[in-house]
XYZ file of N, CA and C in Angstrom:
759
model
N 32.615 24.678 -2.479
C 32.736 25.191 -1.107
C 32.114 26.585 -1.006
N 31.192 26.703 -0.069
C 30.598 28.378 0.251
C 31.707 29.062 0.799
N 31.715 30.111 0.166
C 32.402 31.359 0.524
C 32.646 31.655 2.079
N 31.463 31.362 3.019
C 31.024 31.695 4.653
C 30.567 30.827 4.894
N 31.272 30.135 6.201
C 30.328 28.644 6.211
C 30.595 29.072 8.143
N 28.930 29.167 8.748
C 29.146 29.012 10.111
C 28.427 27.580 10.780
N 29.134 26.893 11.472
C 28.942 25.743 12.017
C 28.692 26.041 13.483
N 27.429 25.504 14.247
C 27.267 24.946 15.140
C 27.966 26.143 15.532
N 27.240 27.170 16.143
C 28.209 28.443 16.745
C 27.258 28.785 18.389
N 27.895 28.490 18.801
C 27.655 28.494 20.037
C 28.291 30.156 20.714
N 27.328 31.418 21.388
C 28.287 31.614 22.807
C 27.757 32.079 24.256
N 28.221 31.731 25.186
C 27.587 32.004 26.220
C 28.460 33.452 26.857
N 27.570 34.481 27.492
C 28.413 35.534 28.596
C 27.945 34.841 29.901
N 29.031 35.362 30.195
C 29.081 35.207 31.957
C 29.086 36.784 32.768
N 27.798 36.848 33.501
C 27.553 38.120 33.562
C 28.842 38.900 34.918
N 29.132 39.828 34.503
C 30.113 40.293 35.491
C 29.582 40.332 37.258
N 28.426 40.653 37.732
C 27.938 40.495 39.036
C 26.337 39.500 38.312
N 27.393 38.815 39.579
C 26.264 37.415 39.961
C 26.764 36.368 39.526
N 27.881 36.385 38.495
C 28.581 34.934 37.421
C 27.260 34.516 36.375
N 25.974 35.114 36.387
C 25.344 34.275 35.494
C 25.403 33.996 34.175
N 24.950 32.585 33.824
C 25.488 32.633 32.656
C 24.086 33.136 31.127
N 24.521 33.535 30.404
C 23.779 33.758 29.575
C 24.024 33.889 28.039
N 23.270 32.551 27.218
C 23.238 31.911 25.840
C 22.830 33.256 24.934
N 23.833 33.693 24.233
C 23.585 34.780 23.279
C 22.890 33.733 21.837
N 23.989 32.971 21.757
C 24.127 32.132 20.357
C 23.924 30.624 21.069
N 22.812 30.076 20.295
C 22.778 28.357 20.941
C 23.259 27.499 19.743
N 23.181 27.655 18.663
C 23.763 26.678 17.489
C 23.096 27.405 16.231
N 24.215 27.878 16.011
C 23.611 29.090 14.601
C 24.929 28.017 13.471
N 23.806 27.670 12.372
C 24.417 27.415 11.011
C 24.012 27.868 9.824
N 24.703 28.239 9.311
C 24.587 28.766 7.589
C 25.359 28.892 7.003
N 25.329 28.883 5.787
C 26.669 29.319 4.764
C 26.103 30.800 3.496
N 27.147 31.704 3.373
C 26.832 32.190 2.788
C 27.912 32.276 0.963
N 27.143 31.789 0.105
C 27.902 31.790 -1.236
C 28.368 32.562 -2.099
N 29.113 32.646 -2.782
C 30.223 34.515 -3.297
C 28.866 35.054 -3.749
N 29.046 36.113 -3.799
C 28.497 36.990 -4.549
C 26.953 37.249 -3.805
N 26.932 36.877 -3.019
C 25.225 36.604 -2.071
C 25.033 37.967 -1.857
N 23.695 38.171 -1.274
C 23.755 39.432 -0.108
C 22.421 39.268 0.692
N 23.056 38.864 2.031
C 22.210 38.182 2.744
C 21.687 39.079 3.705
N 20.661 39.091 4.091
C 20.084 40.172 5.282
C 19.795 39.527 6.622
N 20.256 39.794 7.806
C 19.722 38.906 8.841
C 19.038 40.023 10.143
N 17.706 39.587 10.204
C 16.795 40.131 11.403
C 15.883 39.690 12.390
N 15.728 39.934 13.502
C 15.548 39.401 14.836
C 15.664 40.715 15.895
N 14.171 40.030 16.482
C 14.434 41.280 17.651
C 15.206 41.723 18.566
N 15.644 42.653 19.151
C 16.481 42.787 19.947
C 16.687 41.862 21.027
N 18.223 41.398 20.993
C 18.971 40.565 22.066
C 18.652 39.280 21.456
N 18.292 39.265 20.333
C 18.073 37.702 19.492
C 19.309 37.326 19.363
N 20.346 38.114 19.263
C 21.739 37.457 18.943
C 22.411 38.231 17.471
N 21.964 39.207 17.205
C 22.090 39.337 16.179
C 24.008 39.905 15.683
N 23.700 40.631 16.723
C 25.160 41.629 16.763
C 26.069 40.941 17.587
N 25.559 39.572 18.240
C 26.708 38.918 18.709
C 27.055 38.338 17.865
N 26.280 38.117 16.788
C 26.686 37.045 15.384
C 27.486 37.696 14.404
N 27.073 39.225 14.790
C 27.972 39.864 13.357
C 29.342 40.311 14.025
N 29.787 40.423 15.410
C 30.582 40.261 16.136
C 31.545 39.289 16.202
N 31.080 38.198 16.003
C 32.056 36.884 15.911
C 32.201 36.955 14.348
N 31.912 37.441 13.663
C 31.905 37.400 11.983
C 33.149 38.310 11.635
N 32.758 39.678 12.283
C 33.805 40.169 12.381
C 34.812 39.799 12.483
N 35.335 38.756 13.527
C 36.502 38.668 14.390
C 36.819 39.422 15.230
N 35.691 40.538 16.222
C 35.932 41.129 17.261
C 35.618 40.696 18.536
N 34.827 39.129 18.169
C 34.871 38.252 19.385
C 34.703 36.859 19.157
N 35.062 36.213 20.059
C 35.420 34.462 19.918
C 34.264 33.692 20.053
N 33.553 32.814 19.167
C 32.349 32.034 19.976
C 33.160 31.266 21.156
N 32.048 30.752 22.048
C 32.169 29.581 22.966
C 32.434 28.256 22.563
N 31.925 28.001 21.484
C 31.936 26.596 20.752
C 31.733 27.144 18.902
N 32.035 26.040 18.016
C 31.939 26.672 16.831
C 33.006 27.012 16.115
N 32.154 27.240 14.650
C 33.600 27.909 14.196
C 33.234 28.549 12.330
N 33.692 29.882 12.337
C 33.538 30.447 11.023
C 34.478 30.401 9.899
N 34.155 29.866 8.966
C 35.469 29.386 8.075
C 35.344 30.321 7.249
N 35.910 31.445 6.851
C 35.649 32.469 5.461
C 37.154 31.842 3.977
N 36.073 31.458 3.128
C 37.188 31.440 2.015
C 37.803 30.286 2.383
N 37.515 29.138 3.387
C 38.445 28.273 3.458
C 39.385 28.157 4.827
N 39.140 29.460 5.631
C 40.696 29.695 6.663
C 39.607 30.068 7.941
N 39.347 29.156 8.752
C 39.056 29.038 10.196
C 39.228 30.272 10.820
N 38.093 31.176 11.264
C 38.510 32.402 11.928
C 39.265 31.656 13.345
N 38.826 30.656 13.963
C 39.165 29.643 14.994
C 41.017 29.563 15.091
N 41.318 29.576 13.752
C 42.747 29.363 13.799
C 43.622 30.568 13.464
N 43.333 31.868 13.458
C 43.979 32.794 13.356
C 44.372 33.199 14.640
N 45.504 33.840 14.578
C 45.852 34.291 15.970
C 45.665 35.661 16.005
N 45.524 35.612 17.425
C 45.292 37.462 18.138
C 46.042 38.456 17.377
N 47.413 37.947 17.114
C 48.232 39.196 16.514
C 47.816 39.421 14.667
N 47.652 37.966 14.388
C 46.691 38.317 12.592
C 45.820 38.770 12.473
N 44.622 38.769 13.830
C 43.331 39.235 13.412
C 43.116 40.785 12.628
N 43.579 41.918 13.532
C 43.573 43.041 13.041
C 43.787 42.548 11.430
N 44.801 42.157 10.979
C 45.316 42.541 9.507
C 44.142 41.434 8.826
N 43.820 40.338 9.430
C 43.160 39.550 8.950
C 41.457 40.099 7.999
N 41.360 40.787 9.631
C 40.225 42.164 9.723
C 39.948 43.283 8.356
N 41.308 43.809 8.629
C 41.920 44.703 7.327
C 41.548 44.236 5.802
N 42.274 43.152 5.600
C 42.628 42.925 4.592
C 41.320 41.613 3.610
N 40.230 41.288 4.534
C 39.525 40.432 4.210
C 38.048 40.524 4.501
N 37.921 41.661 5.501
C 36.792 41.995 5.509
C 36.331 43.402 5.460
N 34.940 43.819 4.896
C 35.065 45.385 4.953
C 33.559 45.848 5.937
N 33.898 46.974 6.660
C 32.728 47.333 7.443
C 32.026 48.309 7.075
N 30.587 48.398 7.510
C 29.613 49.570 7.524
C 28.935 49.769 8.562
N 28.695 50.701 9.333
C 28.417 50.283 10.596
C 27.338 51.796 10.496
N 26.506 51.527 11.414
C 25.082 53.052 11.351
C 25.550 54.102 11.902
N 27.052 54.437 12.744
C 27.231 55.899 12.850
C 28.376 56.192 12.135
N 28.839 55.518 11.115
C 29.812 55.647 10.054
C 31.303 55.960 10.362
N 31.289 56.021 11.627
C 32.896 55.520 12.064
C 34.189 56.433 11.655
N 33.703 57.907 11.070
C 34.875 58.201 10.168
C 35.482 59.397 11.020
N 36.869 59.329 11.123
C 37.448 60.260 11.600
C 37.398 61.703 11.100
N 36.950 62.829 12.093
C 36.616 64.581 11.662
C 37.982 64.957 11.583
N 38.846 64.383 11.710
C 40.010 65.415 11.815
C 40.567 64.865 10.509
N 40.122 63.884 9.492
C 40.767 63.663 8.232
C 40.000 63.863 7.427
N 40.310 64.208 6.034
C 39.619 64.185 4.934
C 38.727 63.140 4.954
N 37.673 63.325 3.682
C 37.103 62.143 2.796
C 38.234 61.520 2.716
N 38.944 61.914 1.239
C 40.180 60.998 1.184
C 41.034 59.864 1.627
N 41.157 60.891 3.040
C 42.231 59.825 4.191
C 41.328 58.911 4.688
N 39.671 59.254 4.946
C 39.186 58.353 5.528
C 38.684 57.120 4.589
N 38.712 57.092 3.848
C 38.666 56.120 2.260
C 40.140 55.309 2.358
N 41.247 56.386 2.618
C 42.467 55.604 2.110
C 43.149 54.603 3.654
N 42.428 54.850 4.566
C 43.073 54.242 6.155
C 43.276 52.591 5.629
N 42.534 52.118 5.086
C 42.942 50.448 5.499
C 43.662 50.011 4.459
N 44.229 51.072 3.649
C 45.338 50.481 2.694
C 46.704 51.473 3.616
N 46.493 52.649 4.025
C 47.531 53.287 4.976
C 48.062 52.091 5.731
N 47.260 51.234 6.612
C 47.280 50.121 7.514
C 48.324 49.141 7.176
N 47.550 49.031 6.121
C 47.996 47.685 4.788
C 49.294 47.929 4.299
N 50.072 49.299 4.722
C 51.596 49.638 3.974
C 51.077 49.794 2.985
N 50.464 50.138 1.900
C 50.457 50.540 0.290
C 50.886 51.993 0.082
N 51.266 51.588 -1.326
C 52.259 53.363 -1.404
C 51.119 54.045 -2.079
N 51.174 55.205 -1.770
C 50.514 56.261 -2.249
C 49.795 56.282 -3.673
N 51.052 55.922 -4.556
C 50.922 55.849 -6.235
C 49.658 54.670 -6.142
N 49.469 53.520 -5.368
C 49.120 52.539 -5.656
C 47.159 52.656 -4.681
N 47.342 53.703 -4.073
C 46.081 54.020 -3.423
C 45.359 54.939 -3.832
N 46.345 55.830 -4.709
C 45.800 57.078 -5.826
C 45.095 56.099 -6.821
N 45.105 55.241 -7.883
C 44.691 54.516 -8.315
C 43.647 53.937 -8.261
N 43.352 53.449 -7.193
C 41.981 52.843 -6.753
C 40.768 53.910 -5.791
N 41.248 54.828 -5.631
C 39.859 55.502 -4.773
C 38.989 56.635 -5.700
N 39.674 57.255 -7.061
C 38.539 57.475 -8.015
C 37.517 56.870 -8.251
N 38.162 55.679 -9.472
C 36.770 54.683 -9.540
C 35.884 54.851 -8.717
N 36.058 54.205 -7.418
C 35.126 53.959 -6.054
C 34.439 55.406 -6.127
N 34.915 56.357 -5.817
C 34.540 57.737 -5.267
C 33.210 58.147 -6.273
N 33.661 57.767 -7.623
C 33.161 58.430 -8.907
C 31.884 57.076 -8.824
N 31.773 56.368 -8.900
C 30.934 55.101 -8.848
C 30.231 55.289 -7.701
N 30.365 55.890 -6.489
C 29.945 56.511 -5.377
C 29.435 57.736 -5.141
N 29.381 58.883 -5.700
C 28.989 59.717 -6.114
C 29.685 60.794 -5.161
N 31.129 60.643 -4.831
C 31.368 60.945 -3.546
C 32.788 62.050 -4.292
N 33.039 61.991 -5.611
C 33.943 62.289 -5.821
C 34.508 63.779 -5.847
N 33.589 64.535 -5.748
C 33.649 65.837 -5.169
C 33.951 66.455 -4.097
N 33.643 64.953 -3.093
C 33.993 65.519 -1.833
C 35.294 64.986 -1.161
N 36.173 64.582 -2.034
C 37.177 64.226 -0.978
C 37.607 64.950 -0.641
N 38.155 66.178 -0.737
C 38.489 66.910 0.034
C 38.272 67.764 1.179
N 36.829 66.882 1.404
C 36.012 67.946 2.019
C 36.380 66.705 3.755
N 35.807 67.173 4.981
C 35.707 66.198 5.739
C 34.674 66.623 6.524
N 34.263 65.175 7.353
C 33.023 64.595 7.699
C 31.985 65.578 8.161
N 32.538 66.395 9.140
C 31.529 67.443 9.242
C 31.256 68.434 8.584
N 31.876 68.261 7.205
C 31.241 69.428 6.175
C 30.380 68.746 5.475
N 30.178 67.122 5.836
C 28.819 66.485 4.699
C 27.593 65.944 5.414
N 26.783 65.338 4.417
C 25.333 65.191 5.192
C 25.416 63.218 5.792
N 24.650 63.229 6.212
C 24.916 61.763 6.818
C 24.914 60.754 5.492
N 23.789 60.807 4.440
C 23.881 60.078 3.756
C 25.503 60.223 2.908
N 25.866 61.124 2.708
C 27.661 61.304 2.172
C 28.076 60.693 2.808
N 28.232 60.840 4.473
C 29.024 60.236 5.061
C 28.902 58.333 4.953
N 28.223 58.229 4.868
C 27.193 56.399 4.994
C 28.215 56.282 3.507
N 28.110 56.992 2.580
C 28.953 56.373 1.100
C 30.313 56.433 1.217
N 30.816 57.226 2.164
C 32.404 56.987 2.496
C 32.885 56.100 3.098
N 31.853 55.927 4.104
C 31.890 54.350 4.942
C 32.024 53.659 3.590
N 30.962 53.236 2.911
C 30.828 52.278 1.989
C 32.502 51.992 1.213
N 32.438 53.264 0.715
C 33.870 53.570 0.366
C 35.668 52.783 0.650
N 35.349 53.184 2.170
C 36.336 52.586 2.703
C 36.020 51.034 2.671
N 34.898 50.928 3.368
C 34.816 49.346 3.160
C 35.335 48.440 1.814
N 35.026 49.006 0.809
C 35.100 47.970 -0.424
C 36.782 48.310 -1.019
N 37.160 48.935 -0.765
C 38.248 49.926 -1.157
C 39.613 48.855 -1.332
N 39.543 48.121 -0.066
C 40.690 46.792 -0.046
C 40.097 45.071 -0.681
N 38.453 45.335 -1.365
C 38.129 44.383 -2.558
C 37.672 43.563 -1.080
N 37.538 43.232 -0.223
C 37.053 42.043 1.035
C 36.633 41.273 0.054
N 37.033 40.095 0.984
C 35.616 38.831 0.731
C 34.497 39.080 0.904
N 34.235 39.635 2.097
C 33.092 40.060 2.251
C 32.577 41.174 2.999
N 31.505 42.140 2.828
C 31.128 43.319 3.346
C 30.117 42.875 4.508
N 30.247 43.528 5.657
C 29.366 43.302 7.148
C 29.003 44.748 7.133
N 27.438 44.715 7.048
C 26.947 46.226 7.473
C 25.935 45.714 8.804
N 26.400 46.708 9.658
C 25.460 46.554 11.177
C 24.810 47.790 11.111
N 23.187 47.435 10.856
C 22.123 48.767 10.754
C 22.569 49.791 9.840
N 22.832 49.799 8.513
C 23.463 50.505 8.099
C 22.938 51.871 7.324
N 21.455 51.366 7.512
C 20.621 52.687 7.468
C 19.697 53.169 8.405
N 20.596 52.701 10.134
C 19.868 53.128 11.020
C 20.374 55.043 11.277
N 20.953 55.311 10.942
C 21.069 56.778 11.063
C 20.884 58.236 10.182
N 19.879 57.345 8.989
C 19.625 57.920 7.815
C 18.202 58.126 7.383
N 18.180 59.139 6.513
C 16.550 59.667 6.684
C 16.062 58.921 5.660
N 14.751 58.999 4.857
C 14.479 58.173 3.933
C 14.887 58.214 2.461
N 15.215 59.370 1.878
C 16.187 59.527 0.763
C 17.181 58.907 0.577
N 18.331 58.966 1.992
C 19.621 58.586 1.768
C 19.418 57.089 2.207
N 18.403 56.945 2.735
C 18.348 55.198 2.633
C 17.900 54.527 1.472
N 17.177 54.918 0.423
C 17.385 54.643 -0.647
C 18.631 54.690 -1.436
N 19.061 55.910 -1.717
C 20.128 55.733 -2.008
C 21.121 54.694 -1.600
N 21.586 54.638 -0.053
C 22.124 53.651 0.222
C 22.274 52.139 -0.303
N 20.436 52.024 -0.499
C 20.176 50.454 -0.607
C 20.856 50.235 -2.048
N 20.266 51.734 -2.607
C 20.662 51.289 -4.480
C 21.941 50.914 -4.331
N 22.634 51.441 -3.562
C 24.162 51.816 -3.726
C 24.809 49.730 -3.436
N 24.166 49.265 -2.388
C 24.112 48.158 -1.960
C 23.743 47.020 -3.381
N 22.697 47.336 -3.600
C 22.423 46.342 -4.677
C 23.164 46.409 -5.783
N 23.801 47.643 -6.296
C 24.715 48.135 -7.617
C 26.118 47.060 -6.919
N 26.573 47.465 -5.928
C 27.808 47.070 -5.930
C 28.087 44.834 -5.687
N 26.411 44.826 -5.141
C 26.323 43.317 -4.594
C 26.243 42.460 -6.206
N 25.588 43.391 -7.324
C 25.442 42.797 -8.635
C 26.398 42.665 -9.565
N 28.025 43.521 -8.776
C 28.887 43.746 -10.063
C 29.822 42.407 -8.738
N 29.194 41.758 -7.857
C 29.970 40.992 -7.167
C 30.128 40.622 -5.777
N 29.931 42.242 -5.128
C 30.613 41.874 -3.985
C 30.034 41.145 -3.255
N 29.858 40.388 -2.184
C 29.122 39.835 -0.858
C 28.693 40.690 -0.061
N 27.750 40.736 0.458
C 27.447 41.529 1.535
C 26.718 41.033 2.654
N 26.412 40.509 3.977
C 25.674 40.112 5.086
C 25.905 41.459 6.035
N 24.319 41.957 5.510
C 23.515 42.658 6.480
C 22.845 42.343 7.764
N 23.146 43.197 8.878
C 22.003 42.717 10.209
C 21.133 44.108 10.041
N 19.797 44.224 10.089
C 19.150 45.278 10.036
C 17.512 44.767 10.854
N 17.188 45.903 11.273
C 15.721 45.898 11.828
C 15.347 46.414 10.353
N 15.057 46.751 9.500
C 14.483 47.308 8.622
C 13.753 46.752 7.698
N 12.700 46.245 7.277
C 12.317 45.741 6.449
C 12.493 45.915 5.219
N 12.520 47.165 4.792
C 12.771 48.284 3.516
C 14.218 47.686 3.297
N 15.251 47.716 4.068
C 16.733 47.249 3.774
C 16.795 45.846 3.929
N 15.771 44.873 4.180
C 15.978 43.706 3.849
C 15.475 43.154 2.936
N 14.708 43.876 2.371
C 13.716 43.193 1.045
C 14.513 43.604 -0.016
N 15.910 44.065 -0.073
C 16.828 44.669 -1.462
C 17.807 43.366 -1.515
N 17.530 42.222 -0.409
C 18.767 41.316 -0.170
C 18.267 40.514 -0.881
N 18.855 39.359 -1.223
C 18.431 38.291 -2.096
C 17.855 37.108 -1.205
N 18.254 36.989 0.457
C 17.662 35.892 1.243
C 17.915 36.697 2.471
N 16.949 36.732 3.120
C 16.791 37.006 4.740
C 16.873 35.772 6.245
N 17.904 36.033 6.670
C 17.849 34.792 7.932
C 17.141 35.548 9.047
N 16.193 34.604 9.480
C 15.400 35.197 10.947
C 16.622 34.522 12.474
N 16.831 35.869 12.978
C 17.423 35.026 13.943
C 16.742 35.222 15.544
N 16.054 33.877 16.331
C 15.440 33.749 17.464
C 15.960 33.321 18.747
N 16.229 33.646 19.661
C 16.765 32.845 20.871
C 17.564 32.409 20.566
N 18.768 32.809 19.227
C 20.159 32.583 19.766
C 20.363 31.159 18.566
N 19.194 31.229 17.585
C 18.955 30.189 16.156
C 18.871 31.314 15.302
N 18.787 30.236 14.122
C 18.316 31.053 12.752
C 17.016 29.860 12.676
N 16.294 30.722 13.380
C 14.869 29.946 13.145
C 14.157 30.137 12.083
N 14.334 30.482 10.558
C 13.505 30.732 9.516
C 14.444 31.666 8.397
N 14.110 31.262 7.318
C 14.883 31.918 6.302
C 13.705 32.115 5.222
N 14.155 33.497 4.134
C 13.433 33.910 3.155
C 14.121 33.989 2.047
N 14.196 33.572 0.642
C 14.485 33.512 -0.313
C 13.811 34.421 -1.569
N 14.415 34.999 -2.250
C 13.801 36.525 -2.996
C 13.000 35.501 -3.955
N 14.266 34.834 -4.603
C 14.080 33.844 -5.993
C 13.451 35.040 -6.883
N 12.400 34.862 -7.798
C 11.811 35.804 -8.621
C 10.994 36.737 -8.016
N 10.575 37.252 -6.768
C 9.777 37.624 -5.970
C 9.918 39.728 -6.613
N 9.591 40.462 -6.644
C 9.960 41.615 -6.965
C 10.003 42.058 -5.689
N 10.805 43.263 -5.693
C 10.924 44.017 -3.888
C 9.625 44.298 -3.116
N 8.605 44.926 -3.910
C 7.251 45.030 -2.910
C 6.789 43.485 -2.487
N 6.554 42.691 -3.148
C 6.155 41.334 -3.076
C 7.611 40.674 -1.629
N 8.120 40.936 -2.062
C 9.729 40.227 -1.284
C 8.895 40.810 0.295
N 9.127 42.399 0.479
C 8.503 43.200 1.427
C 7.985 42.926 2.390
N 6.524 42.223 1.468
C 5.284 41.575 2.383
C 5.489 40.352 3.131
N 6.099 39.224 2.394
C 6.677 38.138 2.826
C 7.837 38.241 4.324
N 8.748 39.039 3.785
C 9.486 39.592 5.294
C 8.810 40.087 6.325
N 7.864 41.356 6.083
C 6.938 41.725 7.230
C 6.191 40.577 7.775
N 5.164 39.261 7.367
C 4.480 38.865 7.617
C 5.212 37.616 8.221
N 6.800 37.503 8.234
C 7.646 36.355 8.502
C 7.914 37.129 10.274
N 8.149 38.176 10.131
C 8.568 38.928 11.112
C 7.576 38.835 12.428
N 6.587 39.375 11.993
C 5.258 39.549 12.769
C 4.630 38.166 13.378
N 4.783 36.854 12.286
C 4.744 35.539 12.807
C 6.180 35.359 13.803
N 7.455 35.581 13.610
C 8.855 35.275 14.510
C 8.381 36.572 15.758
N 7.941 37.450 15.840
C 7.407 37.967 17.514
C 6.167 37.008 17.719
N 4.756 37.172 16.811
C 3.796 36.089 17.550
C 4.306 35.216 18.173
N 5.233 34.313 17.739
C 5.436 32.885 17.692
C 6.161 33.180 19.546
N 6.630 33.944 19.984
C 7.014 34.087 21.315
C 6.501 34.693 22.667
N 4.855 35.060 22.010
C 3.889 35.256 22.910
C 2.637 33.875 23.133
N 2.936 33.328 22.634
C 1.790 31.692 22.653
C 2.326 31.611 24.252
């Protein structure tokens, strides 16, 4: 059984003036298998962030349904989701989300705070991470005393911190210069090789050629997929750019 299995995912909005209706998602399927790290890109309003949206569990398809690990996001209820959220999935998101009025620390330690864990038992686990992160100097410091790329590794931080099934980064080196997006990516591939999952949505080519398979997503499909297999990252690169550049051609004929 895959780890992420999306079926037939359908969703439509209904626009607030006028009632119209409008197909974000028309039948998106894939599965993603432990330990993967999948990249998915498509031009804007392709559907992309409505897909990592329903992945989340911060919104419902129309039709469809995402099974993580076995358990139907379909069948959780409103009041599990949050903890569901918490405790099974971890986020990265491009303006890094972290509260100025708390430490590094606290902002690392929130989704086990959430989670009820005692102190003794959250002291424990955010070295490793921090020190493996290169972040460990700064917990004491907070957000606006660091540089964006720090901040992007605390995100990271928090994310992996409660072990998820799986990691969702949305653009996650859209707010970062080109140093700390390296860094980032390394940081991505180190942690995707000792295990974790990760499904990326990114415009970036540079951050999708570090993934092991790229989904193209078009009008609301996954119209085309890329596979690394033995490919090295510059080679991977070219193949994505030239997949890309054919998925816009392909909508001016």
């Amino acid at each position: 059984m895959s780890m992420l299995e999306v079926k037939n995912l359908k969703k439509v909005y209904t626009t607030r003036f006028g009632g119209n209706k409008v197909t974000a998602l028309s039948n998106v399927n894939f599965t993603v298998e432990r330990g993967e790290y999948v990249a998915i890109m498509g031009e804007s309003g392709s559907g992309k962030t409505t897909l990592l949206n329903i992945l989340a569990a911060l919104d419902k398809p129309t039709e469809g349904e995402v099974i993580l690990e076995g358990d139907s996001l379909n069948k959780v209820n409103d009041k599990a989701l949050a903890a569901f959220r918490r405790e099974r999935l971890g986020f990265v998101f491009q303006e890094f989300n972290l509260l100025d009025n708390f430490s590094v620390r606290d902002n690392i330690y929130l989704p086990l705070v959430l989670a009820g864990q005692k102190h003794g038992e959250m002291a424990k686990k955010i070295d490793p991470i921090a020190k493996k992160l290169g972040i460990f100097e700064l917990l004491e410091k907070y957000p606006y005393e660091i540089s964006g790329g720090q901040k992007q590794r605390v995100a990271v931080a928090r994310a992996i911190i409660t072990k998820p099934d799986i990691l969702l980064a949305d653009e996650p080196t859209g707010a970062l210069d080109s140093g700390s997006t390296d860094e980032l990516l390394r940081l991505f591939r180190s942690i995707n090789e000792e295990g974790q999952s990760i499904l990326m949505v990114t415009h970036s080519v540079k951050a999708a050629s570090t993934a092991g398979r790229v989904l193209f997503i078009k009008d609301g499909v996954v119209y085309h997929q890329l596979y690394r297999a033995n490919m090295g990252t510059e080679e991977f690169y070219k193949k994505i750019s030239d997949s890309l550049t054919a998925l816009v051609g392909s909508g001016e004929q």
